[in-house]
Short mmCIF file of C-alpha atoms in Angstrom, two decimals:
data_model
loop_
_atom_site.label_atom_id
_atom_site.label_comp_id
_atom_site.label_asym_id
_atom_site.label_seq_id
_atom_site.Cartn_x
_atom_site.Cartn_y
_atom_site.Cartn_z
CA UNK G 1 0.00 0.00 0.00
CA UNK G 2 2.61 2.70 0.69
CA UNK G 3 3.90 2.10 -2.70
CA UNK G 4 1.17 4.18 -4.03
CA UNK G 5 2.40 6.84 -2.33
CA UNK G 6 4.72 9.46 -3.95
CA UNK G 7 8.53 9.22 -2.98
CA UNK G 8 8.58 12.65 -1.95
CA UNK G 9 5.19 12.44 0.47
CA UNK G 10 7.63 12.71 3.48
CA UNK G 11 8.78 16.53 2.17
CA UNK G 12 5.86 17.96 0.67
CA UNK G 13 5.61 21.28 2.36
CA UNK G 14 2.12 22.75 3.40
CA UNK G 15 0.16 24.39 0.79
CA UNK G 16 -3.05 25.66 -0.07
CA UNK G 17 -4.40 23.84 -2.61
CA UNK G 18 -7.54 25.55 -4.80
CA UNK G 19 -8.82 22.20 -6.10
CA UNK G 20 -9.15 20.25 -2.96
CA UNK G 21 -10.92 23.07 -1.23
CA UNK G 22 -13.37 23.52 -3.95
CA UNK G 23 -14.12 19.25 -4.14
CA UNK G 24 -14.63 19.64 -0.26
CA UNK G 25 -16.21 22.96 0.12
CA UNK G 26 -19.61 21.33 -0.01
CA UNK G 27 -21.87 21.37 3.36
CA UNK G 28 -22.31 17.64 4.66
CA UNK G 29 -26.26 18.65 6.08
CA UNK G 30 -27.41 19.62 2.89
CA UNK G 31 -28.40 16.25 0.68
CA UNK G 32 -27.61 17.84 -2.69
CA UNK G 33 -24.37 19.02 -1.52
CA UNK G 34 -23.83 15.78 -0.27
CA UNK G 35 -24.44 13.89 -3.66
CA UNK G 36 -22.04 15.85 -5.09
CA UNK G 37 -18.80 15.12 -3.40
CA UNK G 38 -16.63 12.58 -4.89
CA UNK G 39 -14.17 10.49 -2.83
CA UNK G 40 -12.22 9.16 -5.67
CA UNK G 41 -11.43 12.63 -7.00
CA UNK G 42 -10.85 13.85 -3.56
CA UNK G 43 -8.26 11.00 -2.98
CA UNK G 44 -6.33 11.47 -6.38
CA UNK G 45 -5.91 14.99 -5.38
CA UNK G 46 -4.04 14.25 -2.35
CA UNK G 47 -2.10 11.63 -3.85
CA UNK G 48 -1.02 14.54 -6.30
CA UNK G 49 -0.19 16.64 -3.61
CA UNK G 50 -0.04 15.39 -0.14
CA UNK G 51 1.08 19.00 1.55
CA UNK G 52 -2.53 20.11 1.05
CA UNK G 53 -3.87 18.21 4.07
CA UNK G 54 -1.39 20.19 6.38
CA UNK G 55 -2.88 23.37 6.13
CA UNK G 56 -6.99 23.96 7.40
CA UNK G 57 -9.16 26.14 4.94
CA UNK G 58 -12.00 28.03 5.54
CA UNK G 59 -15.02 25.87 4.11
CA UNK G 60 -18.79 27.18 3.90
CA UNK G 61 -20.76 26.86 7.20
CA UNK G 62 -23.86 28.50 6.91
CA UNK G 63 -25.33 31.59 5.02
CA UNK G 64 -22.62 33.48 4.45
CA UNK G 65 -20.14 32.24 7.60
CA UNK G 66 -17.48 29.89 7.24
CA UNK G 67 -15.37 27.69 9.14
CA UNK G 68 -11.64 26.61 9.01
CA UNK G 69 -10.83 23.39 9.97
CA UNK G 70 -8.49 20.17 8.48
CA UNK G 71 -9.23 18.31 5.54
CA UNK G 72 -9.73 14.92 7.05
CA UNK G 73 -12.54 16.83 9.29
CA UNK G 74 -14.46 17.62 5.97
CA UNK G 75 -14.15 14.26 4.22
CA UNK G 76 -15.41 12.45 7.44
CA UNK G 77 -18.10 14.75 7.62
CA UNK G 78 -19.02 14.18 3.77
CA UNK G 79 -18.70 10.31 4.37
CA UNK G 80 -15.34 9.50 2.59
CA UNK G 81 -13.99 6.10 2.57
CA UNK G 82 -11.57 4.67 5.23
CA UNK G 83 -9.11 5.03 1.61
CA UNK G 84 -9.33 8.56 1.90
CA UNK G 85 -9.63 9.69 5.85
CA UNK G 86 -6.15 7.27 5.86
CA UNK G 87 -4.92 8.86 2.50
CA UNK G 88 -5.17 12.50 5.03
CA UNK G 89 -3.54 10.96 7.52
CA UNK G 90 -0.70 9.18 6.15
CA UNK G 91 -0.06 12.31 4.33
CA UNK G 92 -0.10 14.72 7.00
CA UNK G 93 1.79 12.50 9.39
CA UNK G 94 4.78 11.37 7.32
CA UNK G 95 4.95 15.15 6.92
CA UNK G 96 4.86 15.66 10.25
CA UNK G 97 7.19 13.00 11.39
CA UNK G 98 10.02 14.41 8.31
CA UNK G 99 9.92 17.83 9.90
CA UNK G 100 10.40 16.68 13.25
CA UNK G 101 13.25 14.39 12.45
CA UNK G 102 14.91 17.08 9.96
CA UNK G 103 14.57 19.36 12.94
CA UNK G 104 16.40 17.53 15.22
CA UNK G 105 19.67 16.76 12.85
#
């Protein structure tokens, strides 16, 4: 399974990335919105680039508010597959675990 993973997952630096917000900026309590996400995109655009899950975006709420949280918060939410909440993870925590180790050389 981690050989589906890019080589360079472990330094992928945070970003914000336009498409994954706009696959996940959909509201999880409205049906319609609901329908509409798509878990396989969703997963292929992490795999693409992994930094996105590091950083939390600000992701419609209700009329006119929004509310910033993690990725792997809004996929749950939306009812992605195990494949994808672990996709966020395994992204954000080899990222995690690279910057700690790189810190402490």
């Amino acid at each position: 399974r981690i050989g589906m993973w890019p080589l360079n997952i472990a330094r992928a630096e945070p970003n914000h990335d336009e498409d994954l917000h706009m696959l996940l900026d959909l509201r999880p309590w409205n049906q319609d919105e609901r329908r509409q996400y798509d878990d396989a995109k969703v997963r292929c655009q992490i795999k693409r680039n992994p930094g996105a899950v590091a950083v939390r975006y600000s992701f419609r709420y209700r009329r006119g508010h929004t509310t910033r949280c993690s990725p792997i918060f809004r996929v749950v939410a939306l009812g992605g597959s195990l494949k994808t909440v672990r996709a966020c993870h395994i992204s954000d925590r080899r990222r995690r675990v690279a910057r700690t180790n790189e810190q402490k050389n």
